[in-house]
Amino acid sequence: MVALPRAIVWILLLWTEVLQPDTVESAYYQSRPQSTAVLQGETIVLSCAFAGLLKDEAVSVSRAFNRHRVVGKPSRGEFNLEIQDVQREDTGGYRCSTLSVEAASDAVLTVVVPMEGPPEITGAETSLEAGSELYLRCKSRGGFPAPKLAWYNGTRVLPTSASSEENSSERRMIELFIPRLSKWDNGANISCVANQGYLKIVKPRTTSRILRVNYPPTISVPSPSIHVKEGQSANLTCYVDSNPRADLTWTKMGGVLPIGSIQRDKTLQIPRVSKLDSGVYKCEADNGMSQIATGAVTLEVFYPPKIDSSMDSKVTVLFNQDDFSLKCQADGNPKPHIRWRRKDTALRWENPLRFHRIRYDVEGIYQCIATNDGGVQYATRDVEIDVVGQPDIRGGQSLVTANSGNTARLYCDIVADPVPEKAKWVWRNNQGVETILLPTNNGIMINEHTTEEGTTSIVTVQEVREEDGGVYICKATNMFGSDQKEIRLNVKGSRSSLVAIISVSVVVIVLAAAALVGVLFAKRRGWIFRNSPQGLAHTNTLPPYSTVERHRPEGEDGGGVYTAIREETSTTDTVMVHVEPPPPPPSKDLKSRWKGGRSQAGVRGSTADHEEENVLNEIQADSV
C-alpha cells in the first residue's frame, strides 16, 4: 500500500523534469485529490489536476500496477488515478504532487466490504411473564469497516448494557438487559441495528424480535351505568386486556341473565329489556394466570308508573272515625310522584290521603295519580270511599218564626248509611210537655223527599197559632246509632189580637188608678179603715213606698182580676178590688191537632230550598 503513492509521485516527477524549460511559470493545483469510499469490486477514480505545466510532453507509467492507471487529458493538466476492481487492500492514503508545487493532503480511499449477513439476536425465544427480567444478545459477522451495533425499541434507541469484540476483523457483540418487564412490553419490537457508517454505499442491517409478555387480565368498563327505556335493546360492554387472550363470562348479581340475552365477544346484548332486567351485571375475565379480573355495569330500566293492583277499589269507613288515611302504592322509574284528587273536582291531596275526621261529605270517588318523567307518563286508579254509620242531621235553621194564622214549615236534612226507616218528630210545647207528631194530626203534614245528598223530612203546620210554638225535635235512628235536631218555632200574634191585648191592658190600668184614687179619698174622709184589726197591718213595718200586686184569690172565679193596694198611711186597712177583664179574642177550634197517628221519618236532605221559606216567615212576623 505504501509503494503506490511513491510510484505516482515518481511518475509525476519524471514527467516534470522532461517538461521543465529554461523559463517556467509557477504551477499550482487545479483539482486536489479528495478522500472517498467505494464498495469492494467497483472502480474508483481519484481526481488530480495542475495548471501551469508545459504541454505535449509524453509521460511513461510503470506496468507494475495493472489495476491502476492515470487517466484524463494531460493537455488540460488532468492526471486522475483510476483503480479497477477495488479490493479491501486498496484501502489507504493517496497523494498527487509535483516538485514545483507543495504537495496536497493525502486522499484516503476506504474500500467497504459488506457484512456476511444481518446481525443475530439470541434470548427471549419464548414468552415471558410480566415482572420477569429480559436478557438479549446481538452479534454481527464480517464487514469492513466493522459495524457499530445499537438496540432500538421501535424508533427509540435503548441504552446499551454491554458491548464487546470477539474478533475485531470478524465479529462484534452487544447485549440488552431489562430487569423487570411489564404488560406494556408485550408486542414491543426490539431491534439490533448494525451500521458500517457508509449509508450511500451499504445500508445498515437490522434484526428484530417481538417480545411476548404474558400478563393477567384487566377490565375497563366504558359505560359503568346504562339507562334504557323498557322495550328497547341494551348493550353492556367490558374491555379486556390480557395475554394470552382471556375468556369473558357475564353474570347478573342476585339473579340470572335475561332470557334471550346474547354474549358476543366483549358485549352482552339484551334485545328487549324489561323492568325486571334492572340490576348490576358482572363481567369476569380469566386467562389461566393467577389473577381473575372483574368489572360491573349497572343497567337501569326506565318504565312508566304502575299502581299496585292489590289496592281495593272500594273502602268502607265509619262515620266520625278519626285520623283516617289511605295510601296508594305505585312503582315506576324514575320514582313516580303520587297524589290524590277527588273526581270531577279540583281538590288535590298528597299521598297518603288523610282525613282528620270522617264525615258523610267525604264519601265519593277518589283517584290516585302516579306521574314520572316530568308528568308525561302517568297511571291512575279509582277508589270509592263509602262512609257508613249513625245518622247525621245537617245543620240548618234552629229558629223559625211565623205569624199567627200563617203556614210554618220545619225542615230536617238527614244523611245516613244505612238509611233510617223512619224519622220521628216530637213537639215540646212551651210548658215542656212532649207530644209525638203524626201525619193524622189536624193541621199537621209530614212529608219527605230524596235529594242527591240524602233525605229531607218536612213538618208543615197550617194556620199556626201561638200555642203551636215550642221546640220541634227531629230524630233519625239506624243500626249504628241516632241523631236529633231541635228547631224552635216562635209564633207572633195577629194585629187584631195585639190591639185587643193593648186595649185590655189600658182599661185595667185606668180602673186600677181610679180605684186607688177612690180609696185614698175615702180614707181621708174617714169612711174606711177606722177600726182596723190588730196585727193586720203595722205602719212601722211597711215600706216607704206603695206596691200593687195582682193575684187570684183562692176560690174565686178566674174571670176577674183582683188587686191588693197598699199605701203608706196611718191605718193598716186592706181593700180588695175586683176588676173584670174584657173578653178574650175568639180562637179557632184546633184542639184535636196533636191527637193519634204515626210519625214519618226521613234520612238525607238539602236545606237550600226551604231555609228561604223560614226566613220569609220571620220577615212576615217581624213586620207585625
Coordinates of C-alpha atoms in Angstrom, one line a residue:
M1 CA 0.0 0.0 0.0
V2 CA 2.9 2.4 0.6
A3 CA 4.5 1.7 -2.8
L4 CA 1.6 3.0 -4.7
P5 CA 1.9 6.7 -3.7
R6 CA 5.5 6.6 -4.3
A7 CA 5.0 5.3 -7.9
I8 CA 2.6 8.1 -8.6
V9 CA 5.0 10.7 -7.2
W10 CA 7.7 9.2 -9.2
I11 CA 5.8 9.3 -12.4
L12 CA 4.9 12.9 -11.9
L13 CA 8.5 13.9 -11.1
L14 CA 9.8 12.2 -14.2
W15 CA 7.2 13.9 -16.2
T16 CA 8.0 17.3 -14.8
E17 CA 11.8 17.0 -15.4
V18 CA 11.3 16.2 -19.0
L19 CA 8.9 19.1 -19.5
Q20 CA 10.9 21.7 -17.5
P21 CA 12.1 24.5 -19.9
D22 CA 14.6 27.2 -19.3
T23 CA 11.9 29.5 -18.1
V24 CA 9.0 28.0 -16.2
E25 CA 6.0 29.8 -14.8
S26 CA 4.8 28.9 -11.3
A27 CA 2.4 25.8 -11.4
Y28 CA -0.5 25.1 -9.0
Y29 CA -3.3 22.6 -8.2
Q30 CA -6.3 22.9 -10.3
S31 CA -8.0 19.9 -8.6
R32 CA -6.8 18.3 -5.4
P33 CA -7.5 14.6 -4.6
Q34 CA -10.4 14.0 -2.2
S35 CA -10.9 11.2 0.3
T36 CA -13.7 8.8 -0.7
A37 CA -15.1 5.3 -0.1
V38 CA -16.0 2.7 -2.6
L39 CA -17.7 -0.7 -2.5
Q40 CA -15.3 -3.6 -2.9
G41 CA -15.1 -4.8 -6.6
E42 CA -16.1 -1.5 -8.1
T43 CA -13.9 1.1 -10.0
I44 CA -12.8 4.4 -8.4
V45 CA -11.2 7.5 -9.9
L46 CA -9.2 9.9 -7.8
S47 CA -9.1 13.3 -9.4
C48 CA -5.9 15.4 -9.6
A49 CA -5.2 18.4 -12.0
F50 CA -2.5 21.0 -12.3
A51 CA -2.2 24.3 -14.1
G52 CA 0.9 26.0 -15.4
L53 CA 2.6 22.8 -16.7
L54 CA 4.2 22.6 -20.2
K55 CA 2.1 20.8 -22.9
D56 CA 2.7 18.0 -25.4
E57 CA 5.2 16.1 -23.2
A58 CA 4.9 12.3 -23.1
V59 CA 4.6 10.5 -19.7
S60 CA 5.5 6.9 -19.1
V61 CA 3.7 4.8 -16.5
S62 CA 5.1 1.7 -14.7
R63 CA 3.3 -1.5 -15.6
A64 CA 3.7 -2.9 -12.0
F65 CA 0.2 -1.8 -11.1
N66 CA -2.1 -3.5 -13.7
R67 CA -5.3 -2.3 -12.0
H68 CA -4.1 1.3 -11.6
R69 CA -3.7 3.9 -14.4
V70 CA -3.6 7.6 -14.9
V71 CA -6.5 8.9 -16.9
G72 CA -7.5 12.4 -18.1
K73 CA -6.3 15.0 -20.6
P74 CA -2.7 16.0 -20.0
S75 CA -3.2 19.0 -22.2
R76 CA -5.6 20.3 -19.6
G77 CA -3.3 19.2 -16.7
E78 CA -5.6 16.3 -15.7
F79 CA -3.8 13.4 -14.1
N80 CA -6.5 11.3 -12.5
L81 CA -5.8 7.9 -10.9
E82 CA -8.2 5.1 -11.8
I83 CA -8.3 1.9 -9.7
Q84 CA -10.3 -1.0 -11.1
D85 CA -11.8 -4.0 -9.1
V86 CA -11.1 -2.3 -5.9
Q87 CA -10.2 -4.6 -3.1
R88 CA -10.0 -4.3 0.7
E89 CA -6.2 -4.0 0.5
D90 CA -6.6 -0.8 -1.7
T91 CA -7.7 1.0 1.3
G92 CA -5.2 3.7 2.3
G93 CA -3.9 7.2 1.6
Y94 CA -3.2 8.5 -1.9
R95 CA -1.0 11.6 -2.8
C96 CA -0.8 13.6 -6.1
S97 CA 2.1 16.1 -6.2
T98 CA 4.9 17.7 -8.3
L99 CA 8.3 19.1 -7.3
S100 CA 7.3 22.6 -8.2
V101 CA 4.1 22.6 -6.2
E102 CA 3.7 21.9 -2.5
A103 CA 2.0 18.6 -2.0
A104 CA -1.6 18.4 -1.1
S105 CA -3.0 16.3 1.7
D106 CA -3.4 12.6 1.1
A107 CA -6.7 11.4 -0.2
V108 CA -7.9 8.4 1.9
L109 CA -9.6 5.7 0.0
T110 CA -11.9 3.4 2.0
V111 CA -13.0 0.1 0.4
V112 CA -16.2 -1.0 2.1
V113 CA -16.7 -4.7 2.5
P114 CA -20.4 -5.6 3.4
M115 CA -21.3 -7.9 6.3
E116 CA -21.9 -11.5 5.7
G117 CA -25.5 -11.1 6.8
P118 CA -27.8 -9.3 9.3
P119 CA -26.9 -9.4 13.0
E120 CA -28.2 -12.3 15.1
I121 CA -30.3 -11.9 18.3
T122 CA -30.3 -14.6 21.0
G123 CA -32.6 -14.7 24.1
A124 CA -36.4 -14.3 24.7
E125 CA -37.2 -17.0 22.2
T126 CA -40.3 -17.9 24.2
S127 CA -43.0 -15.9 26.1
L128 CA -42.1 -14.2 29.3
E129 CA -44.3 -13.2 32.2
A130 CA -44.8 -9.7 33.4
G131 CA -42.4 -9.0 36.2
S132 CA -39.6 -11.1 34.9
E133 CA -36.2 -9.9 33.5
L134 CA -35.1 -9.7 29.9
Y135 CA -31.6 -10.6 28.5
L136 CA -30.8 -10.3 24.8
R137 CA -27.5 -10.6 22.9
C138 CA -26.8 -9.3 19.3
K139 CA -23.8 -10.5 17.2
S140 CA -22.6 -9.3 13.7
R141 CA -20.3 -11.3 11.3
G142 CA -17.8 -9.8 8.9
G143 CA -17.9 -6.5 7.2
F144 CA -15.3 -3.7 6.7
P145 CA -15.2 -1.3 8.3
A146 CA -16.5 -3.2 11.4
P147 CA -20.2 -2.2 12.0
K148 CA -21.5 -0.4 15.1
L149 CA -24.3 -2.2 16.9
A150 CA -27.3 -0.5 18.6
W151 CA -30.6 -1.5 20.3
Y152 CA -33.9 0.1 19.3
N153 CA -37.5 -0.3 20.7
G154 CA -39.3 0.7 17.6
T155 CA -37.7 4.0 16.7
R156 CA -36.4 4.8 20.2
V157 CA -32.8 4.0 21.0
L158 CA -32.3 1.8 24.0
P159 CA -29.4 2.2 26.4
T160 CA -26.8 -0.5 25.8
S161 CA -25.9 -2.5 28.9
A162 CA -22.6 -4.1 27.5
S163 CA -20.6 -4.5 24.3
S164 CA -17.6 -6.5 23.3
E165 CA -15.5 -7.6 20.3
E166 CA -14.8 -11.3 19.8
N167 CA -12.6 -10.7 16.8
S168 CA -12.0 -7.2 15.6
S169 CA -11.9 -8.2 12.0
E170 CA -14.8 -10.7 12.0
R171 CA -17.3 -10.3 14.9
R172 CA -18.9 -7.8 17.1
M173 CA -21.5 -8.3 20.0
I174 CA -23.8 -6.2 22.1
E175 CA -26.2 -7.0 25.0
L176 CA -29.5 -5.7 26.3
F177 CA -30.8 -6.2 29.8
I178 CA -34.3 -5.1 31.2
P179 CA -34.7 -6.0 34.9
R180 CA -38.5 -6.1 35.0
L181 CA -40.9 -6.5 32.2
S182 CA -44.5 -5.1 32.3
K183 CA -47.5 -5.7 30.2
W184 CA -46.7 -2.6 28.2
D185 CA -43.6 -4.5 26.9
N186 CA -45.8 -7.1 25.2
G187 CA -45.6 -6.8 21.5
A188 CA -42.6 -4.5 21.7
N189 CA -40.3 -4.6 18.6
I190 CA -36.8 -4.9 19.9
S191 CA -34.3 -4.4 17.0
C192 CA -30.5 -4.8 16.7
V193 CA -29.1 -2.4 14.1
A194 CA -25.6 -2.9 12.6
N195 CA -24.3 0.2 10.8
Q196 CA -21.0 0.4 8.9
G197 CA -21.3 4.1 8.6
Y198 CA -21.4 4.5 4.8
L199 CA -25.1 4.7 4.1
K200 CA -24.7 5.6 0.4
I201 CA -22.6 2.5 -0.2
V202 CA -24.1 -0.1 2.1
K203 CA -27.3 0.2 4.2
P204 CA -27.5 -0.8 7.9
R205 CA -28.5 -4.4 8.6
T206 CA -31.3 -4.9 11.2
T207 CA -32.7 -7.9 13.1
S208 CA -35.9 -7.6 15.2
R209 CA -37.6 -9.6 17.9
I210 CA -41.2 -9.2 19.0
L211 CA -41.5 -9.6 22.8
R212 CA -44.2 -11.9 24.0
V213 CA -45.1 -10.9 27.6
N214 CA -47.9 -12.8 29.4
Y215 CA -49.9 -10.9 32.0
P216 CA -53.1 -11.4 33.9
P217 CA -56.3 -9.8 32.5
T218 CA -57.5 -6.3 33.4
I219 CA -61.0 -5.0 32.6
S220 CA -62.1 -1.5 31.7
V221 CA -65.8 -0.6 31.5
P222 CA -66.5 2.3 29.1
S223 CA -70.1 2.9 30.4
P224 CA -70.5 1.8 34.1
S225 CA -74.1 2.9 34.0
I226 CA -76.6 2.4 31.2
H227 CA -80.1 3.8 31.0
V228 CA -82.7 2.5 28.6
K229 CA -86.5 2.5 28.3
E230 CA -88.5 -0.6 28.8
G231 CA -88.8 -2.5 25.5
Q232 CA -85.6 -1.1 24.0
S233 CA -82.3 -3.1 23.5
A234 CA -79.3 -2.7 25.7
N235 CA -75.6 -3.5 25.1
L236 CA -73.3 -4.0 28.1
T237 CA -69.6 -3.9 27.3
C238 CA -66.4 -4.8 29.2
Y239 CA -63.0 -4.4 27.5
V240 CA -60.4 -7.0 28.5
D241 CA -56.6 -6.6 28.2
S242 CA -54.6 -9.7 28.8
N243 CA -52.1 -12.1 27.2
P244 CA -52.9 -14.7 26.4
R245 CA -56.5 -14.0 25.5
A246 CA -58.9 -14.3 28.4
D247 CA -62.3 -16.0 28.5
L248 CA -65.1 -13.5 29.4
T249 CA -68.2 -14.5 31.2
W250 CA -71.3 -12.4 32.3
T251 CA -73.5 -12.9 35.4
K252 CA -76.2 -10.9 37.0
M253 CA -75.7 -10.2 40.7
G254 CA -78.6 -11.5 42.7
G255 CA -80.3 -13.1 39.6
V256 CA -80.0 -14.7 36.3
L257 CA -79.3 -13.3 32.9
P258 CA -82.3 -12.1 30.9
I259 CA -83.9 -14.7 28.6
G260 CA -82.7 -14.1 25.1
S261 CA -79.5 -12.3 26.1
I262 CA -76.6 -12.9 23.8
Q263 CA -72.9 -12.7 24.6
R264 CA -70.7 -11.6 21.7
D265 CA -67.0 -11.2 22.5
K266 CA -66.8 -8.3 24.9
T267 CA -70.5 -7.3 24.8
L268 CA -73.7 -8.7 26.4
Q269 CA -76.7 -7.9 24.3
I270 CA -80.3 -7.8 25.6
P271 CA -82.6 -7.4 22.7
R272 CA -85.7 -6.3 24.7
V273 CA -85.3 -5.2 28.2
S274 CA -88.0 -5.2 30.9
K275 CA -88.1 -3.6 34.3
L276 CA -87.1 -6.9 35.8
D277 CA -83.8 -6.7 34.0
S278 CA -82.6 -3.7 36.1
G279 CA -79.6 -4.5 38.2
V280 CA -75.8 -4.9 38.3
Y281 CA -74.2 -7.2 35.7
K282 CA -70.7 -8.5 36.4
C283 CA -68.1 -9.4 33.7
E284 CA -65.3 -11.8 34.7
A285 CA -62.1 -12.4 32.7
D286 CA -59.7 -15.4 33.2
N287 CA -56.7 -16.4 31.1
G288 CA -55.3 -19.1 33.4
M289 CA -52.9 -16.8 35.3
S290 CA -53.2 -16.3 39.0
Q291 CA -55.4 -13.2 38.9
I292 CA -59.0 -13.0 37.7
A293 CA -60.3 -9.6 36.6
T294 CA -63.9 -8.4 37.2
G295 CA -66.0 -5.4 36.1
A296 CA -69.5 -4.2 36.7
V297 CA -72.2 -2.5 34.6
T298 CA -75.4 -1.1 36.2
L299 CA -78.4 -1.4 34.0
E300 CA -81.3 1.0 34.8
V301 CA -84.5 0.5 33.0
F302 CA -87.0 3.4 32.8
Y303 CA -90.6 2.3 32.8
P304 CA -93.9 4.2 33.2
P305 CA -95.7 4.2 36.6
K306 CA -97.9 1.3 37.6
I307 CA -100.2 1.4 40.6
D308 CA -100.3 -1.7 42.8
S309 CA -103.3 -3.8 41.7
S310 CA -103.8 -5.1 45.2
M311 CA -105.3 -1.8 46.4
D312 CA -109.0 -2.1 47.0
S313 CA -111.4 -0.4 44.6
K314 CA -113.8 0.3 47.5
V315 CA -113.0 1.2 51.1
T316 CA -115.7 1.4 53.8
V317 CA -115.0 3.7 56.8
L318 CA -117.1 4.6 59.8
F319 CA -118.7 8.0 60.3
N320 CA -116.9 10.2 62.8
Q321 CA -113.8 8.0 62.6
D322 CA -110.6 10.0 63.4
D323 CA -107.3 10.1 61.5
F324 CA -108.3 8.0 58.5
S325 CA -105.5 7.5 55.9
L326 CA -105.4 5.7 52.5
K327 CA -102.0 5.0 50.9
C328 CA -101.5 4.5 47.2
Q329 CA -98.6 2.2 46.2
A330 CA -97.1 2.8 42.8
D331 CA -93.9 1.5 41.0
G332 CA -92.0 3.2 38.2
N333 CA -88.6 4.5 37.2
P334 CA -87.9 7.3 37.7
K335 CA -89.8 7.0 41.0
P336 CA -93.3 8.4 40.4
H337 CA -94.8 11.2 42.3
I338 CA -98.2 10.2 43.8
R339 CA -101.1 12.4 44.5
W340 CA -104.8 12.1 45.1
R341 CA -107.7 14.0 43.7
R342 CA -111.5 13.8 44.1
K343 CA -113.0 13.0 40.7
D344 CA -114.9 15.8 39.0
T345 CA -113.3 18.4 41.3
A346 CA -110.1 20.4 41.5
L347 CA -109.3 19.2 45.0
R348 CA -105.8 17.7 45.4
W349 CA -104.1 15.8 48.3
E350 CA -100.6 14.4 48.8
N351 CA -100.1 10.7 49.4
P352 CA -101.3 9.1 51.6
L353 CA -104.8 10.6 51.5
R354 CA -105.7 11.7 55.1
F355 CA -108.8 12.9 56.8
H356 CA -108.8 14.0 60.5
R357 CA -112.4 13.1 60.9
I358 CA -114.7 11.2 58.6
R359 CA -118.0 12.9 57.6
Y360 CA -120.5 11.9 55.2
D361 CA -119.4 14.5 52.7
V362 CA -116.1 12.6 52.5
E363 CA -117.9 9.8 50.7
G364 CA -117.1 9.8 46.9
I365 CA -114.7 8.5 44.3
Y366 CA -111.0 9.4 44.7
Q367 CA -108.4 8.9 42.1
C368 CA -104.8 8.0 42.8
I369 CA -102.5 9.6 40.1
A370 CA -98.8 8.5 39.8
T371 CA -96.7 10.5 37.4
N372 CA -93.0 10.5 36.4
D373 CA -90.7 11.8 33.6
G374 CA -92.0 15.3 34.1
G375 CA -95.6 14.2 34.2
V376 CA -95.6 12.9 30.7
Q377 CA -96.2 9.3 31.8
Y378 CA -98.8 8.6 34.4
A379 CA -101.2 5.9 35.8
T380 CA -104.5 6.3 37.6
R381 CA -106.7 4.1 39.8
D382 CA -110.1 5.0 41.2
V383 CA -111.1 4.2 44.8
E384 CA -114.5 4.6 46.2
I385 CA -114.8 5.7 49.8
D386 CA -118.0 4.5 51.4
V387 CA -119.0 6.1 54.7
V388 CA -121.3 4.2 57.0
G389 CA -122.5 5.0 60.4
Q390 CA -125.2 6.6 62.5
P391 CA -127.4 9.3 61.0
D392 CA -126.1 12.8 60.8
I393 CA -128.7 15.6 60.7
R394 CA -127.2 18.6 58.9
G395 CA -127.1 22.0 60.4
G396 CA -129.9 24.3 59.2
Q397 CA -132.2 26.8 60.9
S398 CA -132.6 26.1 64.5
L399 CA -135.1 29.0 65.0
V400 CA -138.2 29.6 62.8
T401 CA -140.6 32.5 63.3
A402 CA -144.1 32.6 61.8
N403 CA -147.1 34.9 62.1
S404 CA -150.2 33.5 63.7
G405 CA -152.5 32.2 61.1
N406 CA -149.8 31.6 58.5
T407 CA -148.2 28.2 57.5
A408 CA -144.9 27.2 59.1
R409 CA -142.6 24.6 57.6
L410 CA -139.7 22.9 59.5
Y411 CA -137.0 21.1 57.6
C412 CA -134.8 18.2 58.8
D413 CA -132.0 17.1 56.4
I414 CA -130.7 13.6 57.2
V415 CA -127.6 11.8 55.9
A416 CA -127.0 8.2 56.9
D417 CA -125.8 4.8 55.7
P418 CA -127.8 2.6 56.1
V419 CA -130.8 4.8 55.6
P420 CA -133.1 5.0 58.6
E421 CA -136.6 3.6 58.2
K422 CA -138.3 6.5 59.8
A423 CA -137.6 10.0 61.1
K424 CA -139.6 10.8 64.2
W425 CA -140.9 14.3 65.1
V426 CA -141.7 15.3 68.6
W427 CA -143.2 18.6 69.7
R428 CA -142.3 20.1 73.1
N429 CA -144.6 23.0 74.0
N430 CA -143.7 26.0 76.0
Q431 CA -144.8 24.2 79.2
G432 CA -142.3 21.3 78.5
V433 CA -144.9 18.7 77.5
E434 CA -143.7 16.5 74.6
T435 CA -146.1 15.1 72.0
I436 CA -145.2 12.7 69.1
L437 CA -146.3 14.3 65.8
L438 CA -148.3 12.2 63.5
P439 CA -149.5 12.9 60.0
T440 CA -153.0 12.3 61.2
N441 CA -153.0 15.4 63.4
N442 CA -155.3 18.1 62.2
G443 CA -153.4 20.9 60.5
I444 CA -150.1 18.9 60.5
M445 CA -148.4 17.3 57.4
I446 CA -145.2 15.3 57.4
N447 CA -143.6 14.8 54.1
E448 CA -140.2 13.6 52.9
H449 CA -138.3 13.6 49.6
T450 CA -134.9 12.3 48.5
T451 CA -132.1 14.5 47.3
E452 CA -128.6 13.9 46.0
E453 CA -127.2 14.2 49.5
G454 CA -129.8 12.3 51.4
T455 CA -133.4 12.7 52.6
T456 CA -135.3 15.8 53.8
S457 CA -138.2 15.4 56.2
I458 CA -140.6 18.4 56.3
V459 CA -143.2 19.2 59.0
T460 CA -145.9 21.7 57.8
V461 CA -148.1 23.4 60.5
Q462 CA -151.1 25.0 58.8
E463 CA -152.8 28.2 60.3
V464 CA -150.2 28.2 63.1
R465 CA -151.3 29.6 66.4
E466 CA -149.4 31.0 69.4
E467 CA -149.9 27.8 71.3
D468 CA -148.2 25.9 68.4
G469 CA -144.9 27.5 69.4
G470 CA -142.2 25.4 71.1
V471 CA -139.4 23.1 70.2
Y472 CA -139.8 20.6 67.4
I473 CA -137.4 17.6 67.6
C474 CA -136.4 15.6 64.5
K475 CA -134.8 12.3 65.4
A476 CA -133.3 9.6 63.0
T477 CA -132.0 6.2 64.0
N478 CA -130.3 3.3 62.3
M479 CA -128.2 0.2 63.4
F480 CA -125.2 2.4 64.3
G481 CA -127.0 4.9 66.4
S482 CA -129.1 8.0 66.3
D483 CA -129.0 11.8 65.9
Q484 CA -131.5 14.5 66.6
K485 CA -132.0 18.2 66.0
E486 CA -134.2 20.8 67.8
I487 CA -136.0 23.5 65.9
R488 CA -137.7 26.3 67.9
L489 CA -140.9 27.7 66.5
N490 CA -141.9 31.2 67.6
V491 CA -145.4 32.3 66.7
K492 CA -146.2 36.1 66.7
G493 CA -149.8 37.2 67.3
S494 CA -152.1 38.8 64.7
R495 CA -152.6 42.6 64.5
S496 CA -156.3 42.4 65.9
S497 CA -155.2 40.3 68.9
L498 CA -152.4 42.7 69.6
V499 CA -154.8 45.7 69.6
A500 CA -157.2 43.8 71.9
I501 CA -154.5 43.0 74.4
I502 CA -153.3 46.6 74.4
S503 CA -156.8 47.9 74.9
V504 CA -157.5 45.5 77.8
S505 CA -154.2 46.5 79.5
V506 CA -155.1 50.2 79.2
V507 CA -158.6 49.6 80.7
V508 CA -157.1 47.6 83.6
I509 CA -154.5 50.3 84.3
V510 CA -157.2 53.1 84.2
L511 CA -159.5 51.2 86.5
A512 CA -156.7 50.4 88.9
A513 CA -155.8 54.1 89.1
A514 CA -159.4 55.1 89.6
A515 CA -159.8 52.6 92.4
L516 CA -156.6 53.8 94.1
V517 CA -157.8 57.4 94.0
G518 CA -161.2 56.4 95.4
V519 CA -159.6 54.5 98.3
L520 CA -157.3 57.4 99.2
F521 CA -160.2 59.8 99.1
A522 CA -162.4 57.6 101.3
K523 CA -159.6 57.2 103.8
R524 CA -159.1 60.9 104.2
R525 CA -162.7 61.4 104.8
G526 CA -162.6 58.6 107.4
W527 CA -165.0 56.5 105.6
I528 CA -162.8 53.4 105.7
F529 CA -160.1 51.9 107.9
R530 CA -161.4 53.4 111.1
N531 CA -161.3 50.2 113.2
S532 CA -158.6 48.0 111.6
P533 CA -158.0 44.7 113.2
Q534 CA -154.9 44.3 115.4
G535 CA -151.9 42.7 113.6
L536 CA -153.3 43.1 110.1
A537 CA -151.0 45.9 109.1
H538 CA -148.4 47.9 111.0
T539 CA -147.3 51.3 109.8
N540 CA -144.0 51.0 111.4
T541 CA -143.1 47.8 109.3
L542 CA -144.5 48.9 106.0
P543 CA -142.1 50.0 103.3
P544 CA -141.9 53.7 102.5
Y545 CA -143.5 53.1 99.1
S546 CA -146.7 51.5 97.8
T547 CA -146.9 48.4 95.7
V548 CA -149.6 46.9 93.6
E549 CA -149.9 43.2 93.4
R550 CA -152.3 41.4 91.2
H551 CA -153.3 37.8 92.1
R552 CA -156.2 35.5 92.0
P553 CA -157.7 34.7 95.4
E554 CA -158.5 31.1 96.2
G555 CA -162.0 30.0 95.5
E556 CA -162.7 32.9 93.2
D557 CA -163.7 32.7 89.6
G558 CA -160.9 33.1 87.1
G559 CA -162.8 35.6 85.0
G560 CA -161.8 38.7 87.1
V561 CA -158.6 40.4 88.2
Y562 CA -158.1 41.2 91.9
T563 CA -155.8 43.9 93.0
A564 CA -154.5 44.4 96.5
I565 CA -153.5 48.1 97.2
R566 CA -151.1 49.0 99.9
E567 CA -150.2 52.6 100.7
E568 CA -148.3 54.3 103.5
T569 CA -151.0 55.7 105.8
S570 CA -151.9 56.0 109.5
T571 CA -154.2 53.0 109.2
T572 CA -153.5 49.4 108.2
D573 CA -156.8 48.5 106.5
T574 CA -156.6 46.5 103.3
V575 CA -159.1 46.9 100.4
M576 CA -159.7 44.1 97.8
V577 CA -160.8 45.4 94.4
H578 CA -162.2 43.1 91.8
V579 CA -161.8 44.2 88.1
E580 CA -163.5 42.3 85.3
P581 CA -161.2 41.9 82.3
P582 CA -162.5 42.2 78.7
P583 CA -163.5 39.0 77.0
P584 CA -160.6 37.3 75.1
P585 CA -160.5 37.3 71.3
P586 CA -162.1 34.3 69.6
S587 CA -159.9 31.3 68.8
K588 CA -160.2 28.5 66.3
D589 CA -161.0 25.1 67.4
L590 CA -157.9 23.1 66.7
K591 CA -157.7 21.2 69.9
S592 CA -157.5 17.9 68.1
R593 CA -154.3 18.9 66.2
W594 CA -152.0 16.7 68.3
K595 CA -154.1 13.5 68.6
G596 CA -153.4 10.0 67.3
G597 CA -151.5 8.6 64.3
R598 CA -147.9 7.5 63.5
S599 CA -144.8 9.6 62.6
Q600 CA -142.9 9.5 59.4
A601 CA -139.1 9.6 59.0
G602 CA -136.6 10.8 56.5
V603 CA -132.9 10.2 56.1
R604 CA -131.0 12.7 54.0
G605 CA -131.7 16.1 52.7
S606 CA -130.6 19.6 51.5
T607 CA -131.6 22.8 53.2
A608 CA -131.1 25.2 50.4
D609 CA -134.7 25.1 49.1
H610 CA -136.6 25.6 52.4
E611 CA -134.5 27.9 54.5
E612 CA -135.7 30.8 52.4
E613 CA -139.3 29.9 53.4
N614 CA -138.4 30.0 57.1
V615 CA -136.7 33.4 56.6
L616 CA -139.8 34.6 54.9
N617 CA -141.9 33.6 57.8
E618 CA -139.6 35.5 60.2
I619 CA -139.8 38.6 58.0
Q620 CA -143.6 38.5 58.0
A621 CA -143.6 38.1 61.8
D622 CA -141.2 41.0 62.3
S623 CA -143.4 43.2 60.1
V624 CA -146.3 42.7 62.5

